[in-house]
PDB file of C-alpha atoms in Angstrom:
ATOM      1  CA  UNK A1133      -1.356 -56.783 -13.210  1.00 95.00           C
ATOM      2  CA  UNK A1134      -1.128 -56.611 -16.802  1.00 98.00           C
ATOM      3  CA  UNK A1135       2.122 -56.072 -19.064  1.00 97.00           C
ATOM      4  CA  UNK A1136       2.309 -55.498 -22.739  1.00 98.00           C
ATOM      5  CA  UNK A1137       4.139 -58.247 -24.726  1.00 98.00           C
ATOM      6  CA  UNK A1138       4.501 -58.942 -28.311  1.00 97.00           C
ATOM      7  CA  UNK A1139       1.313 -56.872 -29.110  1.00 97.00           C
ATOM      8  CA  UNK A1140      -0.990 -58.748 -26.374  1.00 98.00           C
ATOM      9  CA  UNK A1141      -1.670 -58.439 -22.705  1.00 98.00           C
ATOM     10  CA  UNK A1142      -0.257 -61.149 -20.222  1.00 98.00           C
ATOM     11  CA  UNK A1143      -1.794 -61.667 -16.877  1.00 98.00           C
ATOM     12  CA  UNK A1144       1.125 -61.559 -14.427  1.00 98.00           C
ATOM     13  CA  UNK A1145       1.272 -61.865 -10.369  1.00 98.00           C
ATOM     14  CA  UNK A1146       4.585 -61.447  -8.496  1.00 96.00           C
ATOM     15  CA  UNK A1147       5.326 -62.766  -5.091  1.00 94.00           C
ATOM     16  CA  UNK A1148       7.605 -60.870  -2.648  1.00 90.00           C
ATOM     17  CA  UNK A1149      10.519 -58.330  -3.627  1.00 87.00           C
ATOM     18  CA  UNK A1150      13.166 -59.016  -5.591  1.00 87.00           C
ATOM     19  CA  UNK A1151      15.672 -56.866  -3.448  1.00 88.00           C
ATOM     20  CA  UNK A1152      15.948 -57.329   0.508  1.00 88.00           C
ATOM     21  CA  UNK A1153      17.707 -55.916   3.301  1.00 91.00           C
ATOM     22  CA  UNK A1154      20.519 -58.474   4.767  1.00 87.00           C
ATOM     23  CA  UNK A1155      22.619 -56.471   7.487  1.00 91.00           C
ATOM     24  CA  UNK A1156      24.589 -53.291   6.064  1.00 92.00           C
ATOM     25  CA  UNK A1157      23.666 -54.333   2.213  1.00 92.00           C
ATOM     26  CA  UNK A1158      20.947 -55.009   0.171  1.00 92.00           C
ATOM     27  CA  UNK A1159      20.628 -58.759  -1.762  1.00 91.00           C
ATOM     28  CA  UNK A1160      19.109 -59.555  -4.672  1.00 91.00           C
ATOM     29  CA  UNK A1161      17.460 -62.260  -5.105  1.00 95.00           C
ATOM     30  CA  UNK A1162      17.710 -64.452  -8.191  1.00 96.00           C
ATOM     31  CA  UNK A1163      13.839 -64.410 -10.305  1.00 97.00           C
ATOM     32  CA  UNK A1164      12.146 -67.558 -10.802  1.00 98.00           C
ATOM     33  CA  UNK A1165       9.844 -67.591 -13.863  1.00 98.00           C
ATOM     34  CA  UNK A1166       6.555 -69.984 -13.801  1.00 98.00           C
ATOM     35  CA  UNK A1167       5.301 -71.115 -16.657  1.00 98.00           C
ATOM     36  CA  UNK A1168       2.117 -72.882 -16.497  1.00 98.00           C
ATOM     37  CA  UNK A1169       0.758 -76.462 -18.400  1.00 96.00           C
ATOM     38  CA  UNK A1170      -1.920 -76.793 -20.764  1.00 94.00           C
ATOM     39  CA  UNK A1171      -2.037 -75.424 -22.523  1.00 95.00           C
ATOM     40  CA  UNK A1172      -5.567 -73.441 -21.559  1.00 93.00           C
ATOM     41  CA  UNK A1173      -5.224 -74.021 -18.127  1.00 95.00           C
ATOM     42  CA  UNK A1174      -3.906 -70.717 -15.859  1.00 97.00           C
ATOM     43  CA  UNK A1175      -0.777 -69.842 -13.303  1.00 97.00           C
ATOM     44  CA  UNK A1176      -3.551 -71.079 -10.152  1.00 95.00           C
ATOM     45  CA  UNK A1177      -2.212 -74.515 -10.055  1.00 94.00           C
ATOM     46  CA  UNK A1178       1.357 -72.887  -8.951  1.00 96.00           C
ATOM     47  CA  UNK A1179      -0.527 -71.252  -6.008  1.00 95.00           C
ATOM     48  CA  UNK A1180       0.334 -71.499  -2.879  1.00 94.00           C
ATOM     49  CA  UNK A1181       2.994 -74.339  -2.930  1.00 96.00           C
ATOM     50  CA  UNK A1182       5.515 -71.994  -4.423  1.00 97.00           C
ATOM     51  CA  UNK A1183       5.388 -69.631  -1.957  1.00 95.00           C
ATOM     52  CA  UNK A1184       7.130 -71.892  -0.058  1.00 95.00           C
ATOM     53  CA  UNK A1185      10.399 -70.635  -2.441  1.00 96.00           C
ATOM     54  CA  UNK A1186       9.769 -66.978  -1.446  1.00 92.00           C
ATOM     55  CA  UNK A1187      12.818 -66.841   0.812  1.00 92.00           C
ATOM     56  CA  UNK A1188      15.158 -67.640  -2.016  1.00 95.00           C
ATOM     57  CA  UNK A1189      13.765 -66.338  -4.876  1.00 96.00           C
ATOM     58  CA  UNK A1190      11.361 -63.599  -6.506  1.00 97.00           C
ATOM     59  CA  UNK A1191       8.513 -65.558  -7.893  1.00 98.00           C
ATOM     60  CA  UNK A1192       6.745 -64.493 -10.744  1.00 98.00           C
ATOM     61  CA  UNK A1193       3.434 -66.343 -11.809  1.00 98.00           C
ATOM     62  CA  UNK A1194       2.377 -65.692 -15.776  1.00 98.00           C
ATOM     63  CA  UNK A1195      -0.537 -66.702 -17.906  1.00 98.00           C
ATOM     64  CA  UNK A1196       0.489 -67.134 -21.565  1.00 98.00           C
ATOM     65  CA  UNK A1197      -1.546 -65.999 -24.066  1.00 98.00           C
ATOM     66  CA  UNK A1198      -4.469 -67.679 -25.044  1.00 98.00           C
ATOM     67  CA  UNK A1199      -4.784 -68.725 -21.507  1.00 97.00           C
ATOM     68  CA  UNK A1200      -6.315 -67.955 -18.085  1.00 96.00           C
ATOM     69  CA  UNK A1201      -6.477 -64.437 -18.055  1.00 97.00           C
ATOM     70  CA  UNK A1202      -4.201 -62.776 -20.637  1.00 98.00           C
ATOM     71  CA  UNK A1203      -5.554 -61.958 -24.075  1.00 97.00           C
ATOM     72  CA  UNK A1204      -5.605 -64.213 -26.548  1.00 97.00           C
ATOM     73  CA  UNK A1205      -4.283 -61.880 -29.819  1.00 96.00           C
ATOM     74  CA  UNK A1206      -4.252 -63.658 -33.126  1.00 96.00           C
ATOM     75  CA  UNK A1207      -4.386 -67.204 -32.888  1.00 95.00           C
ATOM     76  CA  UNK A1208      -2.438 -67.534 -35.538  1.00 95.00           C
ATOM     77  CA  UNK A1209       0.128 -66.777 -33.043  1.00 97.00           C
ATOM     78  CA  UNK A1210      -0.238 -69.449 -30.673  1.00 98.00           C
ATOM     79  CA  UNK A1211       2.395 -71.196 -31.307  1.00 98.00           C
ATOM     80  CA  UNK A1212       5.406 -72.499 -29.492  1.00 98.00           C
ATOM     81  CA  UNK A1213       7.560 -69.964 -31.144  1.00 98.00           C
ATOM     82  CA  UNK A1214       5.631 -67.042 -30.150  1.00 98.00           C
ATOM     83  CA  UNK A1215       5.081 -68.383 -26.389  1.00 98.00           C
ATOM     84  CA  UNK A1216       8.786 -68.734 -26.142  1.00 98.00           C
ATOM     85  CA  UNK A1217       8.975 -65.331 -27.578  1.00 98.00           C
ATOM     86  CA  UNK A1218       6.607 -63.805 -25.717  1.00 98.00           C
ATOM     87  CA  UNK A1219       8.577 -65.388 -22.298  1.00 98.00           C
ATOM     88  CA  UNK A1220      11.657 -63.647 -23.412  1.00 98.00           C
ATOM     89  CA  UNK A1221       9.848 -60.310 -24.207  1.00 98.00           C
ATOM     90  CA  UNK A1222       8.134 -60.505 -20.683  1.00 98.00           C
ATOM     91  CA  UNK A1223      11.273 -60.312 -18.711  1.00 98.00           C
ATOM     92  CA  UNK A1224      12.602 -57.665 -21.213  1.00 97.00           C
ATOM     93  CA  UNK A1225       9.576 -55.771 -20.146  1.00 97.00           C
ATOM     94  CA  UNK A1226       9.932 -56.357 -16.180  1.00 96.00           C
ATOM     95  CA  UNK A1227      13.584 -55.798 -16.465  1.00 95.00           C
ATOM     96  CA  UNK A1228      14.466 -59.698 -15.147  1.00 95.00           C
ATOM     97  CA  UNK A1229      17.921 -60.621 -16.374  1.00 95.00           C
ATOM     98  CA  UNK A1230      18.759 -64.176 -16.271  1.00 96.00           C
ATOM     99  CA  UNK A1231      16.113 -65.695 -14.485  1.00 98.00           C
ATOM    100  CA  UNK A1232      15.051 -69.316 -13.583  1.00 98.00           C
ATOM    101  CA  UNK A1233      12.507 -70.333 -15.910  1.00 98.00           C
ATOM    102  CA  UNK A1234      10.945 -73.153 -14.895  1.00 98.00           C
ATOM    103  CA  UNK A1235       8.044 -74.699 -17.424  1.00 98.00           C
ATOM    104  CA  UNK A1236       5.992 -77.837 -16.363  1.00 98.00           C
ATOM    105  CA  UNK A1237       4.698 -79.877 -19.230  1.00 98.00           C
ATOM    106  CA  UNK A1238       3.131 -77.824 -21.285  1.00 98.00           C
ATOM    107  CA  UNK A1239       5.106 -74.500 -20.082  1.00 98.00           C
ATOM    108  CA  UNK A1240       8.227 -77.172 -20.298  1.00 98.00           C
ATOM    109  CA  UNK A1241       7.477 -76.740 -24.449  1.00 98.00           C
ATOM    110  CA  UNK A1242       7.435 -73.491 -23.942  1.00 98.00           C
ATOM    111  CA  UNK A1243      10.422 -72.761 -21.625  1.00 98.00           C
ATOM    112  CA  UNK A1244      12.638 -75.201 -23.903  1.00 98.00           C
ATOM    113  CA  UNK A1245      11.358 -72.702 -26.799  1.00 98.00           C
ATOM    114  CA  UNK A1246      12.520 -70.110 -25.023  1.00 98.00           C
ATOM    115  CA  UNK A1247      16.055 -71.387 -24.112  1.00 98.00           C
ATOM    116  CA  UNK A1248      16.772 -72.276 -27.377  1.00 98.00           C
ATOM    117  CA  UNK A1249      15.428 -69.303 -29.607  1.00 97.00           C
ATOM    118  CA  UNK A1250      17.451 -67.270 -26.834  1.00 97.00           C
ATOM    119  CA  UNK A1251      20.162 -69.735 -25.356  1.00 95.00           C
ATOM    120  CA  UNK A1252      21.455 -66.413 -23.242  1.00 94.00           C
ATOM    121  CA  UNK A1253      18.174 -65.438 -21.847  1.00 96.00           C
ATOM    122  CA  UNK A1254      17.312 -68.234 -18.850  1.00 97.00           C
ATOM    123  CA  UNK A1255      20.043 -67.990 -16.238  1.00 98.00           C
ATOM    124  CA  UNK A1256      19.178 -72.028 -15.016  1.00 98.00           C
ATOM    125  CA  UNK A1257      16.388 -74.250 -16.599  1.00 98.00           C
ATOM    126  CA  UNK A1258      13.488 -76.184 -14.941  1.00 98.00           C
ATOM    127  CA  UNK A1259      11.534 -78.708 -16.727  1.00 98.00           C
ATOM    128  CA  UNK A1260       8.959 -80.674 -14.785  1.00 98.00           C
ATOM    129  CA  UNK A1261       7.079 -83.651 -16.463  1.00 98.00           C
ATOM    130  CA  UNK A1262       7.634 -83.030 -20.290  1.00 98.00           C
ATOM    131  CA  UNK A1263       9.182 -83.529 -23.069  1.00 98.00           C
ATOM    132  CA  UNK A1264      11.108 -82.616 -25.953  1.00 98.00           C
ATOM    133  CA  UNK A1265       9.289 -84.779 -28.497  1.00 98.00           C
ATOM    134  CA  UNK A1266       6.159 -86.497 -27.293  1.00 97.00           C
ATOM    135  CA  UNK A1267       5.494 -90.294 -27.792  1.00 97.00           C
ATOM    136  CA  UNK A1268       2.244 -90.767 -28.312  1.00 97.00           C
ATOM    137  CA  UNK A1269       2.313 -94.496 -28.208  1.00 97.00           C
ATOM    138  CA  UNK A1270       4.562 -94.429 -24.759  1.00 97.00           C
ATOM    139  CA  UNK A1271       1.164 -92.705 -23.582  1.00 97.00           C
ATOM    140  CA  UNK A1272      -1.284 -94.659 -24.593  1.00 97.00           C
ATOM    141  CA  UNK A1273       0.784 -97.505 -22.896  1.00 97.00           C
ATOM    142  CA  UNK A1274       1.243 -95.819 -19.832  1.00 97.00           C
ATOM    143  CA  UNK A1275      -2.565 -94.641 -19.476  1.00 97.00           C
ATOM    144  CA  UNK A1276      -3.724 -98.357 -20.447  1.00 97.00           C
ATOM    145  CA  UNK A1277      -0.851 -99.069 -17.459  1.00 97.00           C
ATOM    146  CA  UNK A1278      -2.826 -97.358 -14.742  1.00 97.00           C
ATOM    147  CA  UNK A1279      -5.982 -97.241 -15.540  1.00 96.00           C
ATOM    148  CA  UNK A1280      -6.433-100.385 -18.183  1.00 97.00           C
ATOM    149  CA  UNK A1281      -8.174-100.748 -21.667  1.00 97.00           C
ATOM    150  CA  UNK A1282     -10.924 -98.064 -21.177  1.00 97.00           C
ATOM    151  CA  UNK A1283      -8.660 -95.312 -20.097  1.00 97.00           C
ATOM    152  CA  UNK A1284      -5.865 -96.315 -23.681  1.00 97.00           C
ATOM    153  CA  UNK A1285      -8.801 -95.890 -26.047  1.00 98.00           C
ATOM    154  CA  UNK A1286     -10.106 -92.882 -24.785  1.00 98.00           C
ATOM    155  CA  UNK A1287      -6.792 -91.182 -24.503  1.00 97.00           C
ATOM    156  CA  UNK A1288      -5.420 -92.830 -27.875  1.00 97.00           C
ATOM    157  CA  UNK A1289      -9.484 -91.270 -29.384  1.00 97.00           C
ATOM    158  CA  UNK A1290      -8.625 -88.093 -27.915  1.00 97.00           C
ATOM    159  CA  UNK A1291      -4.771 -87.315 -28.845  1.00 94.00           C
ATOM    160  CA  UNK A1292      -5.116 -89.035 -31.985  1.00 95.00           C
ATOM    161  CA  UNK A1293      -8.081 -86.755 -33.187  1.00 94.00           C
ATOM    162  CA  UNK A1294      -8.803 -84.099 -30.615  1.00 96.00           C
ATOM    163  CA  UNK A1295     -12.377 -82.867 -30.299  1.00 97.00           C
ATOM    164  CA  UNK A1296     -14.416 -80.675 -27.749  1.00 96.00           C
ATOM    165  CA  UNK A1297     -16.566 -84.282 -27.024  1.00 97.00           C
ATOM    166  CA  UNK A1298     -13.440 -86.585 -26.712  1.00 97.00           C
ATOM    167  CA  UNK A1299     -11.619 -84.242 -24.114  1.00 97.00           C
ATOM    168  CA  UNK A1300     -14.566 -84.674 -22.526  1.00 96.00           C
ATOM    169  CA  UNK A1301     -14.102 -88.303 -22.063  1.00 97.00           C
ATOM    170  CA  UNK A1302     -10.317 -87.872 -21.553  1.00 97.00           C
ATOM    171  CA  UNK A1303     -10.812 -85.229 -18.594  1.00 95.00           C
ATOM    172  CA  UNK A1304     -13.534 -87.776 -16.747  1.00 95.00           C
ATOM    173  CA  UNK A1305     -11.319 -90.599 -17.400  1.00 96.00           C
ATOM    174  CA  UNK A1306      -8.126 -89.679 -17.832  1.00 96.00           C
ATOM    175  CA  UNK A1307      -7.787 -86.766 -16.110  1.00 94.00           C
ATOM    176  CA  UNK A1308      -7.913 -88.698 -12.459  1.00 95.00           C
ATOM    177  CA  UNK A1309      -4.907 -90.813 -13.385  1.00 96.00           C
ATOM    178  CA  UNK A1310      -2.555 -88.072 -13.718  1.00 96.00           C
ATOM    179  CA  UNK A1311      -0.907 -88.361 -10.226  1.00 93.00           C
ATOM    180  CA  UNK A1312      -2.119 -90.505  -7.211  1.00 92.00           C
ATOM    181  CA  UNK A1313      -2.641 -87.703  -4.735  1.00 89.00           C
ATOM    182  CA  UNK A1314      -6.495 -86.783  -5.394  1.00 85.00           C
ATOM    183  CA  UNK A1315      -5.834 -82.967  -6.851  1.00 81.00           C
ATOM    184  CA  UNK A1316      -7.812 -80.843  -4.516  1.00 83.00           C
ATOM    185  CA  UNK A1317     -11.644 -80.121  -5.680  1.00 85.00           C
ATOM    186  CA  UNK A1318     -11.042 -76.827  -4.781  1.00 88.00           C
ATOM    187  CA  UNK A1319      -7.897 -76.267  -6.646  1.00 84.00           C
ATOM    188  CA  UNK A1320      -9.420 -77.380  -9.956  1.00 82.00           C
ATOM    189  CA  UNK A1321     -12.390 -74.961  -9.587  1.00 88.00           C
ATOM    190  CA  UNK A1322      -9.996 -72.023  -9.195  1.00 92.00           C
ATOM    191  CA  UNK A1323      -8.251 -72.448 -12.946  1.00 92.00           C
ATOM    192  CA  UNK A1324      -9.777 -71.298 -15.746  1.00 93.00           C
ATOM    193  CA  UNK A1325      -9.735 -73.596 -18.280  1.00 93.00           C
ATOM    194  CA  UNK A1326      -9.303 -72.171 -21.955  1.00 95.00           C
ATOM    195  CA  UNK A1327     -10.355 -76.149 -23.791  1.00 95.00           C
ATOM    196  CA  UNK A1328      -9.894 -73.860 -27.645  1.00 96.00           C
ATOM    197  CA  UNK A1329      -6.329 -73.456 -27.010  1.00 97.00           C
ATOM    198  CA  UNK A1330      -5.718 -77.176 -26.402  1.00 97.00           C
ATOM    199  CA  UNK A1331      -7.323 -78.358 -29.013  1.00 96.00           C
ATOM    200  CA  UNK A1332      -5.706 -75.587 -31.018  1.00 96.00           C
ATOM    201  CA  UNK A1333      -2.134 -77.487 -29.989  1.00 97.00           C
ATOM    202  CA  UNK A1334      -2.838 -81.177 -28.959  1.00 96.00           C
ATOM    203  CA  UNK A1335      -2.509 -83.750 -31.112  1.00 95.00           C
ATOM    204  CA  UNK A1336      -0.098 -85.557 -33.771  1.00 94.00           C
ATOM    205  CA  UNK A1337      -1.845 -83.428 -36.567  1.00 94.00           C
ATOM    206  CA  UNK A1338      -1.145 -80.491 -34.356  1.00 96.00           C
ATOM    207  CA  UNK A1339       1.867 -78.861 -33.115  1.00 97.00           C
ATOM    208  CA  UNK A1340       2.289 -80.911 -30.649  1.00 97.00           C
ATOM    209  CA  UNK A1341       2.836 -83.910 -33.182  1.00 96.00           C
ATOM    210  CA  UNK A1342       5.426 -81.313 -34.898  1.00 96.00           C
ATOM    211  CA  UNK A1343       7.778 -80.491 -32.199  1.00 97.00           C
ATOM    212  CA  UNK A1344      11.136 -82.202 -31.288  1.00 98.00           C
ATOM    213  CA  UNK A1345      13.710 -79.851 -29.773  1.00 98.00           C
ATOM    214  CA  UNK A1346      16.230 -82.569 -29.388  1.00 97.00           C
ATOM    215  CA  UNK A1347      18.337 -81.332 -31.555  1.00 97.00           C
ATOM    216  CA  UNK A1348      18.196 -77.650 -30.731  1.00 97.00           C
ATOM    217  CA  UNK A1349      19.090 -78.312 -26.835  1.00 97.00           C
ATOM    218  CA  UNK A1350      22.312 -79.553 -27.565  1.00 94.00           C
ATOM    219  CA  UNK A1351      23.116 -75.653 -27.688  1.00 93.00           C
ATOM    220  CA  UNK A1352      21.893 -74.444 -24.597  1.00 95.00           C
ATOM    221  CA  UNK A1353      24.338 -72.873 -22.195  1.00 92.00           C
ATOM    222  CA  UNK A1354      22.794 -72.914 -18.652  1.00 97.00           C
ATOM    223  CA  UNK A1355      22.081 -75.198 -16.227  1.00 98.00           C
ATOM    224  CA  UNK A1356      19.393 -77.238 -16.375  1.00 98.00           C
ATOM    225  CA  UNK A1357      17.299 -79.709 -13.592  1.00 98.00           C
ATOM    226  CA  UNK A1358      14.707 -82.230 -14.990  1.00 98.00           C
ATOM    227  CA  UNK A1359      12.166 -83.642 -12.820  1.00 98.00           C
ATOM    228  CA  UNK A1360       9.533 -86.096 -13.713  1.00 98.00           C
ATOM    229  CA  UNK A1361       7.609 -88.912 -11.968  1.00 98.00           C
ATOM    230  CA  UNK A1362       7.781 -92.393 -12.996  1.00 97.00           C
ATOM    231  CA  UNK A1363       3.834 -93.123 -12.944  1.00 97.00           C
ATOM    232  CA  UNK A1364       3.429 -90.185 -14.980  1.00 98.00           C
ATOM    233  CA  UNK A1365       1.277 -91.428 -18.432  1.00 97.00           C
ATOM    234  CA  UNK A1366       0.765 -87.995 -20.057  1.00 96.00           C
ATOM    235  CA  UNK A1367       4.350 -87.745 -20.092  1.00 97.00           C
ATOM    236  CA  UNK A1368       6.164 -91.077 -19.401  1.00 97.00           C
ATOM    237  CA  UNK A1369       9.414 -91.680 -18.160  1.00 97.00           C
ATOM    238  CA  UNK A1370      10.900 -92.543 -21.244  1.00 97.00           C
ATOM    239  CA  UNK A1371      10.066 -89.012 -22.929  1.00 97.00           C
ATOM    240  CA  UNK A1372      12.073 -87.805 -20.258  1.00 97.00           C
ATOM    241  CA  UNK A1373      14.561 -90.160 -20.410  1.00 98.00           C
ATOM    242  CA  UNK A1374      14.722 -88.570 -24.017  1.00 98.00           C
ATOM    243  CA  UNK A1375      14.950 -85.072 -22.813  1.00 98.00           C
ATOM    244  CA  UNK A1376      17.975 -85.946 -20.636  1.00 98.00           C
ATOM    245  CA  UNK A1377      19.728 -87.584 -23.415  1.00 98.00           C
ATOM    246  CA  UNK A1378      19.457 -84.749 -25.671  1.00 98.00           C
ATOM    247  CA  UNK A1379      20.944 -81.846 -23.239  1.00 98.00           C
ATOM    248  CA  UNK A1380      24.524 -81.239 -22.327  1.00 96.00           C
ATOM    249  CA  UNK A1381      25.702 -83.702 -20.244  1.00 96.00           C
ATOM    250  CA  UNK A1382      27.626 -81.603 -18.414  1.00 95.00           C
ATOM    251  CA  UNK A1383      24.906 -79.441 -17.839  1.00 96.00           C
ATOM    252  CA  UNK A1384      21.872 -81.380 -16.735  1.00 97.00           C
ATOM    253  CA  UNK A1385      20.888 -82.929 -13.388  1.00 98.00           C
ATOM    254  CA  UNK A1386      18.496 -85.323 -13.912  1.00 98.00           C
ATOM    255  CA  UNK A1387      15.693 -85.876 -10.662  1.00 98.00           C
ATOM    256  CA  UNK A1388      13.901 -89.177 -11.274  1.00 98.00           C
ATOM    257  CA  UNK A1389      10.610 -89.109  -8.322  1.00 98.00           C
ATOM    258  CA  UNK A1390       9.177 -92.839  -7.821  1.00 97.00           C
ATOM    259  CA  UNK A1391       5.651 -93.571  -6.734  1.00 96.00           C
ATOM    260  CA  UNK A1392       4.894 -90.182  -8.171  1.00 97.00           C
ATOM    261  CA  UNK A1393       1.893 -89.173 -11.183  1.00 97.00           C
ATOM    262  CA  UNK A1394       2.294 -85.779 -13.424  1.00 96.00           C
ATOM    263  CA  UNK A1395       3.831 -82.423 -12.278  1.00 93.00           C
ATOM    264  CA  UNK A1396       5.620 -84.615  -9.301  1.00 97.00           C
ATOM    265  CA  UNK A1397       4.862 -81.599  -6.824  1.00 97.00           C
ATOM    266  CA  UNK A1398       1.549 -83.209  -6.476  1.00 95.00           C
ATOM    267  CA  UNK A1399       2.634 -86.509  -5.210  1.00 96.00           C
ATOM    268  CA  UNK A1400       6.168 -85.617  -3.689  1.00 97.00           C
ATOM    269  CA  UNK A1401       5.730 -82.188  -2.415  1.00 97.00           C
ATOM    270  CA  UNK A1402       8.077 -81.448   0.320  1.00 97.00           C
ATOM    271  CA  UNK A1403      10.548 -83.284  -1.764  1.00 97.00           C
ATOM    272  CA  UNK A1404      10.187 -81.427  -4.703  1.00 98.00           C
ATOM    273  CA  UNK A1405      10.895 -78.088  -3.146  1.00 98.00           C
ATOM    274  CA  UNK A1406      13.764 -79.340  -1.521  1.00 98.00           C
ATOM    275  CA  UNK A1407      15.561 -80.035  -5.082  1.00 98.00           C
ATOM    276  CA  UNK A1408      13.792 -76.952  -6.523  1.00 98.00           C
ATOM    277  CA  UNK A1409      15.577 -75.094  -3.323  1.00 97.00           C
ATOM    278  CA  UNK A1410      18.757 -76.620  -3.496  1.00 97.00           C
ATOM    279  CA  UNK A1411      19.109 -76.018  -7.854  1.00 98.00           C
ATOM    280  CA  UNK A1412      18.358 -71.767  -7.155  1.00 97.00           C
ATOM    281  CA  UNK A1413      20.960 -71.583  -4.436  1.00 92.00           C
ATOM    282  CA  UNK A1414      23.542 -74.037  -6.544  1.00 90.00           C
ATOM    283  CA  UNK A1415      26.295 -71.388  -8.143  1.00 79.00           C
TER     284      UNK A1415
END
């Protein structure tokens, strides 16, 4: 279905009801939010893992604008600021108070944009593989790490100067070193791939390059669970490391997954959920 926010249209999919019979009463469910990487890839890559989550929570699947299936508005809009905007005006529109926004990598930008242009909005906070302020040189490292010299100089040509010919290179090369489970052939047919809107964001020149929330998450007021993989090179321990260091201390739990490439639900499935599981049904 479609839903009007901020002037655009947003692809969204929802997964079982929100409400459900439990003896004499009826129990609500708490909503968890998913907000997608990229950016210009889609909500697919969620599918069907997190349906695993469907007896504890309402799951909601979204495609930001600019991406997969929504419309794309003025790009002068795409921008971090509007996304997070645009994920607070969504669950205005759907009526979801306080849900569990969970963003990986990309949708981790977005989701801390989010919690901290509206610190009352998310009722718990999920970031998966990202960062607040990305270290470009920590990736280069890391890809040079795992898949030597060839695989630092294409990412370092591509995130230093992003071009349609470059992400080429990066997604032949690159792309494969993300997590050490093969990704399923199938899986990475079924996204649609927007490559405008990341080269619209990636990049030190871009706002990716711009961005540091460090300082702004010092504010937030809900709970928070950071996961991340420690053979991740697109965003390397250390970023996270970062991220941890700049939320409340008393509010962050902090899920380090060894062995384990980008996303960490690709590598460490079953594992994964379980923590996912455990931080909806934690008070």
């Amino acid at each position: 279905m479609f839903v009007s926010v901020n002037g655009v249209r947003l692809f969204v999919d929802v997964e079982n009801a929100g409400l459900v019979p439990e003896g004499d009463a009826m129990r609500e469910k708490p909503t968890l939010l998913l907000l997608h990487g990229g950016p210009g890839f889609d909500h697919s890559g969620f599918k069907p893992l997190f349906s695993r989550l469907s007896d504890v929570a309402q799951v909601v699947y979204v495609d930001q604008r600019g991406n997969g299936r929504s419309e794309d508005g003025d790009r002068s809009a795409w921008t971090l600021a509007q996304w997070g905007d645009d994920v607070k005006g969504l669950c205005d529109a759907l009526g979801l108070v306080r849900p569990i926004v969970l963003g990986m990598s990309w949708g981790g930008f977005v989701a801390q944009s989010d919690a901290t242009r509206h610190p009352d909005h998310p009722g718990k906070l999920v970031l998966v593989s990202t960062a607040a302020k990305v270290d470009f040189p920590a990736v280069f490292a890391m890809f040079g790490r795992l898949g030597g010299p060839e695989a630092a100089r294409i990412a370092e040509s591509y995130w230093t100067d992003p071009t349609a010919e470059r992400r080429e290179a990066f997604i032949r090369v690159c792309r494969p070193l993300y997590r050490r489970t093969p990704a399923d052939p199938a899986e990475l047919r079924r996204v649609r791939i927007r490559h405008d809107t990341a080269l619209h964001f990636n990049g030190p020149a871009n706002e990716q390059g711009r961005m540091d929330f460090r300082s702004a998450l010092a504010g937030l007021r809900c709970p928070v669970l950071v996961m991340a993989g420690d053979r991740d090179p697109v965003m390397p321990m250390s970023v996270s490391e970062a991220l941890v260091a700049a939320l409340p201390p008393d509010r962050v739990r902090f899920e380090r997954f060894a062995e384990c490439g980008h996303g960490v639900f690709g590598d460490a499935p079953e594992r994964a959920v379980a923590v996912l599981r455990e931080f909806i049904g934690t008070a």
